[in-house]
Amino acid sequence: MLTYEPDETLAHRLDPRSKLAVQIGFAATALAHPTPRALLVLSAVTVVVLAAARVSLRRTVIAYRYALVVLAIAPVLAGVTIGSPWFDRADALTSGLASYRVLLILLVSAAYVRSTPVRDSRAAIQRTIPGKPGQLLGIGIALVFRFLPVLQGDLRTIREAMAARLGTERGTIDRISTVGMLGLTRAFDRADRLSLALRARCFAWNPTLPPLAFSRLDYPVLAFALCLALSAFY
Amino acid sequence: MIEFRSVSYAFEDVSVLEDVSLTIEDGEFGLLAGANGSGKTTLLRHCNGLLTPDSGEVLVDGTPVSDDLIAARSSVGMVFQHPRDQFVSATVGADVAFGPENLGLERAEIDRRVDAALEAVNMAGREDDRIDTLSGGEQSRVAIAGALAMDPSHLVLDEPFTGLDEPARRSVLERLAALSADGTGVLLATHDLRDVLTLADRVIAMRDGQVAADGSPDDALEDLAGLEVRVPDR
Amino acid sequence: MATERNSVELVDDDAVRSFARAAVLAALMGAAAVVGSIPIPLSPVPISLGVLVVYLMGLYLGPYWGTVSIGLYLTAGAIGIPVFANGTAGIGVLIGETGGYLWAYPLAVILIGLAVHGTDDLADPADTSTPVIAAVLLAALIVIYGLGTAWLGYVLELGAIEALQLAVVPFVPGDLLKIVAAIAIVKAGRIDPT
């Protein structure tokens, strides 16, 4: 699975906001220019970005394997025609280039995922988005991160319990609604207990924000992100 | 000091607390005993304004709770059953910092409090541990640290031993004894009085929403007969 | 110390409860992306419970907190928490070929939330008639398919028919079953939205 891994790479030392800017700039220009020449340049950028975050290409490809299957099918589907010539190479090529840029966008975002702990992203959100929305999003993603393994455990338990009681013999709709209902009930029970703890600990709209600061390293990276974004218009 | 003055509370027309008057002194180690449904949890949740009495009044350090919720919640730290549903962050340090961050304290003071709170529960140096990798007893202790970081004068715990094995239970108890020795007031609701009577200065027994007995642990053993609590084997 | 504390602005008790539910449902959606899938007969694609949770967000959290919930899910995935399909994460997924579905989720939640709860306090979805719920869930699904297919077609340079073959047809049976399941959950009336 593709997740944050502690390391000392260049990307790990950057502010999440710089890395976010690079991704957006990269995606903008990749969406604007699905041409062989532009994609060659962007491939080179991708290689640099992956190296800067020490991303394992093999593990990333495995993590995105389902998305990659779709990317691989798309050009075939675009090329196939009913009746002569049966396969339109120009259409397939256009779609292939388009698919390839999506692959590059996925790989670049993998560099952010590997190099950025949730804590830093949360700090970036709370410091960038002002007021209540920023606070809700910041604390909210911390809660999602905390409760994800807990609820995965709940869903596993529910499915195992159903299987143990011959649940596999029941109808599909019955099974979906049972998992959904039990999952939702447990989630709400946990949420109601969580809300007591949040209140007891003075959950406030205006807390001390988590620490985060740009370093000298960030400015050239931000400038690079800006260049990428501007290149989308040429 | 926590003061209940003729507090009554009903939930969906069923009386849960009936005319409860009670004073918990600073530094006192109190046990709140009673069977399930005797009103222990409801009583505790009035200490920091999670519940508001239908009639009567609760005061913390002489101020009605409803007049200053923030003061009441800082002064009365609360730990609930099911510690795993009380965490707001995936890592220990970030979670313990949540309370003091909400109080708007300076970062240096927050760090100092997090260190002190983790020290107090024997979890020093574990800031970066992921909460879902901790044992049940460790999770309970981190939940206590989260309350301690608010710098409370009272620590209120609702059935903190549920689901803990014997060594974990003892590790939590030992920490509570140490906190009490350092002057923090402890109010512990439990139906399992083994090992805890010797720590307590006072036992308050609840039955049907009323205080059925209130006195020293020695007297309590007789009063507790018939209250469906688990007392030490003799 | 007292002056510092006076400036603390507590989040309302009701808001805390709704927010906690929104956050935990966002996590449930992420959990369903990894462990929730159920194989169905006669379909090559197993059912992921993801879209079912989108329905439940609209039905049980309403338009406002439902949007917060799905917003938390999308943000959590964007910053690297593995909540997207098959435990993936990253902004690339939001921009990639299935991004259209993800962006359509908030619209679907708002649509369902408004139809069931209006703009006031939360109602019990069990009080809404079955045909109305069925119609609004179907409409939400059409919004999801519409945006999902349009984006997929644009980003992979596919024609409309090709995009539909790739992104809609394999999922239709499962998604219809999920609508029926959502109605069954609502009509069982065992979950209190308030």
XYZ file of C-alpha atoms in Angstrom:
662
model
C 0.000 0.000 0.000
C 1.134 3.531 -0.736
C 1.369 5.622 2.437
C 3.617 8.043 4.265
C 7.009 6.620 5.181
C 9.428 8.482 7.472
C 12.611 9.361 5.575
C 15.122 12.187 5.104
C 14.610 12.927 1.406
C 14.399 16.379 -0.143
C 10.635 15.964 -0.543
C 10.260 15.071 3.144
C 11.878 18.374 4.113
C 9.569 20.506 1.962
C 6.474 22.277 3.238
C 3.287 20.439 2.206
C 2.011 23.625 0.586
C 4.967 23.687 -1.855
C 4.384 20.037 -2.726
C 0.692 20.702 -3.220
C 1.512 23.582 -5.587
C 3.813 21.357 -7.659
C 1.111 18.725 -8.039
C -1.481 21.260 -9.150
C 0.929 22.940 -11.576
C 1.962 19.583 -12.964
C -1.605 18.359 -13.413
C -2.683 21.613 -15.062
C 0.019 21.496 -17.670
C -0.327 17.727 -18.232
C -4.063 18.135 -18.843
C -3.421 21.026 -21.238
C -0.705 19.336 -23.303
C -1.255 15.656 -24.142
C 1.390 15.891 -26.872
C 4.401 13.564 -27.256
C 6.874 16.416 -26.787
C 5.252 17.828 -23.651
C 4.829 14.350 -22.189
C 8.514 13.636 -22.744
C 9.433 16.723 -20.706
C 6.847 15.879 -18.055
C 8.200 12.314 -17.877
C 11.594 13.758 -17.040
C 9.989 15.962 -14.348
C 8.208 12.900 -12.961
C 11.467 10.964 -12.716
C 13.029 13.856 -10.780
C 10.028 14.150 -8.456
C 9.981 10.411 -7.758
C 13.709 10.437 -7.041
C 13.364 13.474 -4.753
C 10.837 11.545 -2.627
C 12.554 8.172 -3.120
C 9.303 6.603 -4.345
C 9.483 2.943 -5.299
C 8.075 2.701 -8.823
C 7.236 -0.976 -8.428
C 5.244 -0.505 -5.220
C 3.455 2.534 -6.608
C 2.427 0.662 -9.742
C 1.131 -2.184 -7.562
C -0.817 0.265 -5.389
C -2.477 1.870 -8.425
C -2.905 -1.412 -10.336
C -6.691 -1.154 -10.767
C -6.436 2.385 -12.090
C -3.660 1.283 -14.432
C -5.815 -1.478 -15.899
C -8.365 1.142 -16.934
C -5.585 3.313 -18.350
C -4.368 0.342 -20.386
C -7.808 -0.626 -21.698
C -8.768 2.908 -22.739
C -6.548 3.172 -25.874
C -7.656 -0.285 -27.034
C -11.288 0.667 -26.560
C -10.688 3.962 -28.373
C -9.022 2.209 -31.299
C -11.503 -0.581 -31.858
C -14.164 0.256 -34.447
C -17.178 -1.710 -35.565
C -16.528 -2.395 -39.221
C -13.531 -1.391 -41.316
C -10.757 -0.515 -40.497
C -11.521 -2.424 -37.187
C -8.733 -0.590 -35.423
C -8.182 3.149 -35.713
C -4.558 3.783 -34.812
C -4.878 7.564 -34.629
C -7.713 7.350 -32.076
C -5.810 4.766 -30.066
C -2.689 6.952 -30.053
C -4.598 10.035 -28.873
C -6.178 8.058 -26.067
C -2.873 6.383 -25.241
C -1.137 9.732 -24.787
C -4.039 10.946 -22.667
C -3.835 7.829 -20.499
C -0.103 8.226 -20.130
C -0.435 11.749 -18.730
C -2.881 10.414 -16.114
C -0.243 7.863 -15.140
C 2.286 10.692 -14.709
C -0.161 12.698 -12.563
C -0.732 9.633 -10.360
C 3.007 9.058 -9.938
C 3.679 12.685 -9.007
C 0.963 12.595 -6.367
C 2.501 9.382 -5.010
C 5.579 11.470 -4.137
C 3.422 13.722 -1.932
C 1.768 10.737 -0.270
C 5.083 9.071 0.582
C 6.772 12.223 1.857
C 4.027 13.987 3.831
C 2.772 12.877 7.260
C -0.928 13.534 7.943
C 0.126 15.879 10.754
C 1.827 18.235 8.260
C -1.089 18.180 5.818
C -3.410 18.956 8.699
C -1.231 21.903 9.724
C -1.188 23.162 6.137
C -4.976 22.966 5.925
C -5.558 24.740 9.239
C -3.066 27.454 8.329
C -4.244 27.967 4.745
C -8.030 27.770 5.054
C -9.186 30.452 7.473
C -11.791 30.175 10.229
C -14.226 27.402 10.927
C -13.920 25.470 7.624
C -10.162 25.155 8.113
C -10.592 23.932 11.679
C -13.303 21.397 10.715
C -11.215 20.049 7.842
C -8.003 19.925 9.860
C -9.409 18.127 12.904
C -11.702 16.118 10.609
C -8.901 14.515 8.609
C -7.061 13.742 11.854
C -10.224 11.911 12.975
C -10.575 10.079 9.653
C -6.973 8.910 9.957
C -7.540 7.800 13.558
C -10.819 5.966 12.911
C -9.991 4.345 9.565
C -8.313 1.250 11.092
C -11.003 1.044 13.789
C -13.824 0.930 11.231
C -11.945 -1.435 8.953
C -11.842 -3.730 11.959
C -15.587 -3.267 12.492
C -16.403 -4.136 8.869
C -14.182 -7.224 9.009
C -15.855 -8.369 12.216
C -19.308 -7.858 10.707
C -18.431 -9.805 7.568
C -16.842 -12.646 9.517
C -19.840 -12.855 11.818
C -22.155 -13.020 8.807
C -20.061 -15.723 7.156
C -20.006 -17.728 10.388
C -23.799 -17.740 10.521
C -24.175 -19.029 6.960
C -24.439 -15.442 5.767
C -23.092 -16.416 2.372
C -26.313 -18.313 1.719
C -28.393 -15.173 1.989
C -29.388 -12.917 -0.883
C -27.039 -10.224 -2.113
C -29.311 -7.317 -1.172
C -29.806 -8.772 2.270
C -26.071 -9.025 2.748
C -25.360 -5.487 1.528
C -28.051 -3.969 3.706
C -26.953 -5.958 6.768
C -23.331 -4.883 6.405
C -24.442 -1.301 5.726
C -26.831 -1.161 8.670
C -24.443 -2.748 11.188
C -21.544 -0.656 9.893
C -23.544 2.554 10.220
C -24.863 1.638 13.687
C -21.380 0.952 15.020
C -19.972 4.061 13.355
C -22.629 6.245 14.984
C -22.061 4.605 18.397
C -18.366 5.367 18.133
C -19.060 8.906 16.911
C -21.365 9.604 19.858
C -18.710 8.457 22.330
C -16.096 10.473 20.449
C -18.243 13.592 20.666
C -18.304 13.328 24.482
C -14.510 13.158 24.522
C -14.251 16.125 22.134
C -16.508 18.194 24.379
C -14.704 17.153 27.568
C -11.458 18.331 25.992
C -12.844 21.752 25.047
C -13.050 21.250 21.264
C -12.771 24.874 20.105
C -12.983 26.879 16.890
C -9.773 28.786 17.633
C -7.077 26.420 18.939
C -3.328 26.878 18.869
C -2.406 25.899 15.307
C 0.057 23.094 14.663
C 3.556 24.374 13.836
C 4.550 24.704 10.168
C 6.900 27.035 8.336
C 8.433 27.452 4.888
C 12.170 26.850 4.728
C 14.608 28.346 2.232
C 14.268 25.136 0.236
C 10.598 25.852 -0.458
C 10.970 29.048 -2.478
C 12.618 27.557 -5.585
C 10.094 24.716 -5.454
C 7.199 27.186 -5.323
C 8.700 29.092 -8.257
C 8.965 25.830 -10.191
C 5.316 25.038 -9.413
C 4.346 28.456 -10.728
C 6.273 27.838 -13.970
C 4.495 24.499 -14.403
C 1.104 26.129 -13.865
C 1.862 28.983 -16.277
C 3.089 26.561 -18.925
C -0.462 25.209 -19.064
C -1.416 28.375 -20.961
C 1.191 28.060 -23.715
C -13.911 21.315 44.604
C -16.964 19.830 42.891
C -20.287 20.557 44.522
C -23.684 19.009 43.695
C -26.666 20.914 45.121
C -29.946 18.975 44.991
C -29.296 17.787 41.460
C -32.084 15.907 39.666
C -31.975 14.651 36.124
C -34.355 12.586 34.020
C -33.824 10.952 30.643
C -36.923 10.418 28.518
C -39.167 10.841 31.590
C -37.245 8.280 33.631
C -35.581 9.755 36.676
C -31.851 8.974 36.675
C -30.634 11.278 39.451
C -32.856 12.250 42.355
C -31.959 15.160 44.570
C -28.240 14.407 44.811
C -26.171 16.653 47.075
C -22.485 15.945 47.381
C -19.146 17.707 47.764
C -15.894 16.330 46.363
C -12.890 18.009 47.978
C -9.651 18.833 46.156
C -7.070 16.082 46.419
C -9.593 13.494 47.534
C -9.537 9.944 46.092
C -13.195 9.047 45.844
C -14.804 5.868 44.622
C -18.221 5.967 43.053
C -19.695 2.504 43.424
C -22.958 1.047 42.275
C -24.532 -1.392 39.892
C -25.098 -0.677 36.194
C -27.958 1.769 35.847
C -27.549 3.218 39.339
C -26.763 6.663 37.917
C -22.954 6.733 38.218
C -22.278 7.770 34.616
C -25.013 10.405 34.670
C -23.616 11.845 37.893
C -20.101 12.065 36.467
C -21.246 13.765 33.274
C -22.664 16.606 35.346
C -19.194 17.408 36.762
C -18.026 19.140 33.563
C -21.294 20.155 31.951
C -21.665 17.278 29.485
C -25.136 17.032 31.025
C -27.134 19.870 32.550
C -29.331 19.183 35.604
C -33.119 19.490 35.268
C -33.113 21.054 38.692
C -30.426 21.924 41.189
C -26.924 23.075 40.401
C -23.346 21.834 39.995
C -20.427 24.077 40.945
C -16.738 23.624 40.232
C -14.434 25.705 42.435
C -17.426 27.766 43.495
C -18.605 28.682 39.965
C -21.717 27.129 38.440
C -20.591 24.807 35.625
C -23.028 26.367 33.157
C -21.479 29.827 33.728
C -18.012 28.790 32.628
C -17.847 25.501 30.747
C -14.228 26.033 29.762
C -13.129 26.483 33.388
C -15.148 23.440 34.473
C -13.783 21.241 31.683
C -10.191 22.337 32.340
C -10.552 21.791 36.043
C -12.318 18.418 35.788
C -10.497 16.088 33.395
C -12.683 13.201 32.254
C -11.863 9.736 30.965
C -14.619 7.541 29.582
C -15.160 3.855 28.988
C -13.866 2.587 25.593
C -10.638 4.619 25.345
C -10.213 3.732 21.671
C -13.188 5.924 20.761
C -11.796 8.938 22.641
C -8.707 9.659 20.583
C -8.694 12.486 18.065
C -5.294 11.799 16.533
C -3.573 8.710 15.245
C -0.388 9.356 17.231
C 0.079 9.656 20.987
C 1.708 13.102 21.199
C -0.732 14.809 18.825
C -3.650 13.336 20.721
C -2.492 14.440 24.161
C -1.865 17.956 22.761
C -5.499 18.300 21.620
C -6.878 19.668 24.929
C -4.196 22.305 25.577
C -4.334 23.365 21.902
C -8.032 24.051 22.324
C -7.234 26.201 25.355
C -5.109 28.348 23.035
C -1.887 27.886 24.990
C 1.545 28.733 23.611
C 3.258 25.873 21.775
C 6.086 25.678 24.345
C 3.567 25.312 27.177
C 1.646 22.664 25.198
C 4.841 20.665 24.667
C 5.683 20.956 28.355
C 2.225 19.692 29.339
C 2.315 16.800 26.873
C 5.680 15.686 28.240
C 4.489 15.986 31.840
C 1.218 14.153 31.158
C 2.942 11.270 29.373
C 5.511 11.103 32.153
C 2.698 10.858 34.703
C 1.185 7.812 32.980
C 4.518 6.082 32.335
C 4.415 6.741 28.585
C 7.285 9.235 28.338
C 9.032 9.230 24.964
C 6.134 7.498 23.195
C 4.830 10.663 21.435
C 5.284 9.271 17.938
C 3.741 5.857 18.585
C 0.584 5.089 16.655
C -2.387 4.663 18.962
C -3.702 1.584 17.159
C -0.430 -0.213 17.925
C -0.809 0.290 21.706
C -2.139 -2.323 24.118
C -5.441 -1.745 25.904
C -3.716 -0.650 29.100
C -1.468 1.763 27.205
C -4.484 3.226 25.421
C -6.206 3.779 28.772
C -3.132 5.525 30.114
C -2.847 7.763 27.033
C -6.529 8.673 27.451
C -5.712 9.672 31.033
C -2.736 11.712 29.782
C -5.097 13.510 27.384
C -7.185 14.598 30.365
C -4.135 15.471 32.487
C -2.768 17.783 29.786
C -5.685 20.108 30.563
C -4.008 20.541 33.971
C -7.110 19.531 35.933
C -7.456 19.553 39.700
C -9.814 16.559 39.474
C -9.537 13.472 37.309
C -12.868 11.737 36.792
C -12.902 8.219 35.343
C -15.934 6.207 34.262
C -15.320 2.439 34.402
C -11.772 2.760 33.061
C -11.016 -0.941 33.591
C -13.593 -2.338 31.179
C -11.927 -4.741 28.782
C -8.515 -4.534 30.453
C -6.620 -7.635 31.502
C -5.258 -7.877 35.032
C -1.731 -6.472 34.440
C -3.147 -3.566 32.421
C -5.718 -2.874 35.119
C -2.982 -2.819 37.741
C -0.806 -0.489 35.625
C -3.663 2.020 35.392
C -4.424 1.755 39.109
C -0.806 2.274 40.008
C -0.733 5.485 37.934
C -3.925 6.723 39.599
C -2.378 6.102 43.015
C 0.705 8.093 42.000
C -1.407 10.984 40.674
C -3.427 11.014 43.853
C -0.244 11.062 45.933
C 0.855 14.135 43.941
C -2.329 15.947 44.909
C -4.669 15.403 41.943
C -8.187 14.580 43.057
C -9.460 11.308 41.645
C -13.083 10.275 41.303
C -13.379 6.750 40.013
C -16.653 5.107 39.026
C -16.427 1.347 39.001
C -18.413 -1.712 39.856
C -15.212 -3.615 40.556
C -13.753 -2.588 43.895
C -10.900 -5.096 44.097
C -7.568 -3.409 44.962
C -9.068 0.064 44.854
C -10.572 0.326 48.328
C -7.143 0.642 49.929
C -6.382 3.653 47.693
C -9.596 5.490 48.384
C -10.277 8.119 51.009
C -13.985 7.829 50.521
C -16.614 5.598 48.962
C -19.853 6.971 47.556
C -22.396 4.267 46.790
C -25.231 4.921 44.347
C -28.545 3.121 44.155
C -31.499 4.086 41.936
C -30.180 7.566 41.275
C -29.562 8.404 44.903
C -26.558 8.374 47.194
C -27.136 5.222 49.236
C -24.004 5.432 51.353
C -21.103 7.812 51.717
C -18.161 7.296 54.021
C -14.770 5.771 54.637
C -13.796 2.586 52.781
C -14.014 0.576 56.036
C -17.634 1.508 56.610
C -18.403 1.101 52.953
C -17.882 -2.645 52.837
C -20.967 -3.221 54.952
C -23.063 -0.634 53.137
C -22.118 -2.067 49.782
C -23.627 -5.470 50.484
C -26.535 -5.964 48.127
C -25.449 -3.239 45.696
C -24.234 -5.719 43.085
C -20.680 -4.478 43.183
C -17.705 -6.731 43.161
C -15.930 -6.406 46.527
C -12.538 -7.815 47.531
C -12.458 -11.510 48.408
C -11.953 -12.070 52.091
C -4.379 32.143 32.351
C -7.909 33.386 32.876
C -7.666 35.960 30.094
C -6.385 33.313 27.675
C -9.264 30.993 28.460
C -11.847 33.711 28.002
C -10.992 33.916 24.334
C -11.608 30.184 23.754
C -14.628 29.759 21.498
C -16.140 26.318 22.164
C -17.815 24.426 19.341
C -21.543 24.028 20.107
C -22.532 20.708 21.687
C -24.918 19.853 18.824
C -22.318 20.747 16.222
C -19.717 18.563 17.963
C -22.019 15.556 17.750
C -22.864 16.092 14.085
C -19.233 16.743 13.267
C -18.106 13.553 15.024
C -20.687 11.588 13.030
C -19.578 13.237 9.785
C -15.920 12.414 10.465
C -16.581 8.814 11.468
C -18.801 8.227 8.399
C -16.005 9.602 6.206
C -13.746 7.004 7.822
C -16.418 4.326 7.245
C -16.427 5.254 3.561
C -12.649 4.817 3.523
C -12.893 1.503 5.359
C -15.498 0.290 2.854
C -13.093 1.064 0.012
C -10.761 -1.618 1.313
C -12.733 -4.264 3.183
C -16.315 -3.718 2.083
C -16.521 -5.375 -1.294
C -19.020 -8.159 -1.835
C -18.901 -10.387 -4.918
C -22.164 -10.507 -6.851
C -23.406 -13.231 -9.170
C -23.117 -12.677 -12.948
C -20.871 -9.607 -12.651
C -17.110 -9.421 -13.062
C -16.930 -6.418 -10.720
C -17.394 -6.963 -6.971
C -19.632 -4.454 -5.192
C -17.762 -1.852 -3.233
C -19.894 -0.400 -0.473
C -18.515 3.094 -1.178
C -21.522 4.479 -3.020
C -23.816 2.988 -0.360
C -22.038 5.143 2.229
C -22.549 8.189 -0.035
C -26.293 7.434 0.050
C -26.199 6.997 3.840
C -24.380 10.329 4.273
C -27.188 12.134 2.483
C -29.907 10.110 4.201
C -28.604 10.271 7.783
C -26.447 13.419 7.973
C -28.506 15.734 5.759
C -27.296 18.288 3.212
C -25.010 20.275 5.512
C -23.155 17.684 7.612
C -23.350 15.175 4.756
C -21.349 17.586 2.624
C -18.864 18.056 5.463
C -18.545 14.276 5.671
C -17.909 13.650 1.969
C -15.616 16.705 1.909
C -13.563 15.154 4.706
C -13.374 11.891 2.770
C -12.102 13.598 -0.392
C -9.614 15.763 1.507
C -8.357 12.796 3.534
C -7.707 10.875 0.317
C -6.072 13.855 -1.371
C -3.518 14.295 1.417
C -2.531 10.637 1.435
C -4.814 8.702 3.789
C -5.621 5.448 1.904
C -9.398 5.897 1.621
C -9.928 5.798 -2.143
C -10.855 2.616 -4.037
C -8.611 -0.333 -3.103
C -6.765 1.708 -0.485
C -5.228 4.266 -2.833
C -4.659 7.939 -2.086
C -3.293 11.110 -3.604
C -4.452 14.127 -5.568
C -3.700 12.130 -8.705
C -6.734 9.962 -8.002
C -8.957 13.067 -7.789
C -7.626 14.235 -11.166
C -7.225 10.787 -12.721
C -9.733 8.808 -14.715
C -12.139 8.100 -11.846
C -11.943 11.658 -10.478
C -15.326 12.555 -11.968
C -17.089 10.051 -9.716
C -15.365 11.438 -6.640
C -16.258 15.046 -7.500
C -19.856 13.980 -8.110
C -20.227 12.506 -4.603
C -20.740 15.877 -2.850
C -23.437 16.778 -5.386
C -25.129 13.428 -4.803
C -25.038 13.911 -1.022
C -26.490 17.424 -1.272
C -29.212 16.220 -3.627
C -30.232 13.354 -1.328
C -29.892 15.486 1.804
C -32.072 18.284 0.460
C -34.734 15.906 -0.874
C -35.038 14.001 2.422
C -34.367 16.680 5.037
C -34.903 20.053 3.372
C -32.809 22.890 4.741
C -34.021 22.721 8.361
C -33.324 20.221 11.123
C -32.734 16.571 10.350
C -35.841 14.475 9.733
C -36.147 10.704 10.080
C -35.589 9.357 6.548
C -37.966 6.471 7.395
C -40.779 9.052 7.166
C -40.024 9.723 3.493
C -42.014 7.468 1.156
C -40.201 4.611 -0.571
C -40.833 5.844 -4.168
C -39.425 9.269 -3.295
C -36.296 7.749 -1.760
C -35.876 5.402 -4.708
C -36.258 8.273 -7.170
C -33.802 10.542 -5.389
C -31.172 7.809 -4.992
C -31.538 6.981 -8.670
C -31.159 10.658 -9.547
C -28.034 10.812 -7.385
C -26.636 7.770 -9.166
C -27.299 9.407 -12.535
C -25.409 12.524 -11.402
C -22.491 10.308 -10.340
C -22.501 8.390 -13.627
C -22.898 11.570 -15.656
C -19.974 13.446 -14.166
C -17.896 10.281 -13.855
C -18.317 9.375 -17.517
C -17.864 12.915 -18.781
C -14.564 13.326 -16.940
C -13.317 9.867 -17.886
C -14.102 10.563 -21.535
C -12.323 13.920 -21.412
C -9.231 12.815 -19.562
C -8.672 9.596 -21.552
C -9.853 11.054 -24.894
C -12.658 8.525 -25.294
C -16.014 8.877 -27.031
C -19.207 8.846 -24.964
C -20.108 5.242 -25.817
C -16.586 4.025 -25.070
C -16.544 5.861 -21.746
C -19.909 4.364 -20.798
C -18.686 0.855 -21.644
C -15.624 1.325 -19.494
C -17.042 3.258 -16.565
C -20.758 2.581 -16.219
C -21.967 -0.658 -17.734
C -19.967 -3.028 -15.480
C -21.206 -1.263 -12.353
C -24.916 -0.850 -13.054
C -26.143 -4.114 -11.448
C -24.208 -3.531 -8.233
C -25.199 0.100 -7.958
C -28.892 -0.705 -8.403
C -28.630 -3.374 -5.686
C -27.093 -0.750 -3.403
C -30.101 1.516 -3.912
C -32.404 -1.304 -2.857
C -30.157 -2.025 0.136
C -30.174 1.657 1.162
C -33.974 1.688 1.055
C -34.051 -1.466 3.177
C -31.784 0.188 5.765
C -33.936 3.318 5.901
C -37.219 1.416 6.101
C -35.962 -0.822 8.904
C -36.041 2.438 10.895
C -33.497 1.275 13.442
C -31.027 4.136 13.074
C -31.789 7.493 14.643
C -30.411 10.386 12.601
C -30.842 12.955 15.373
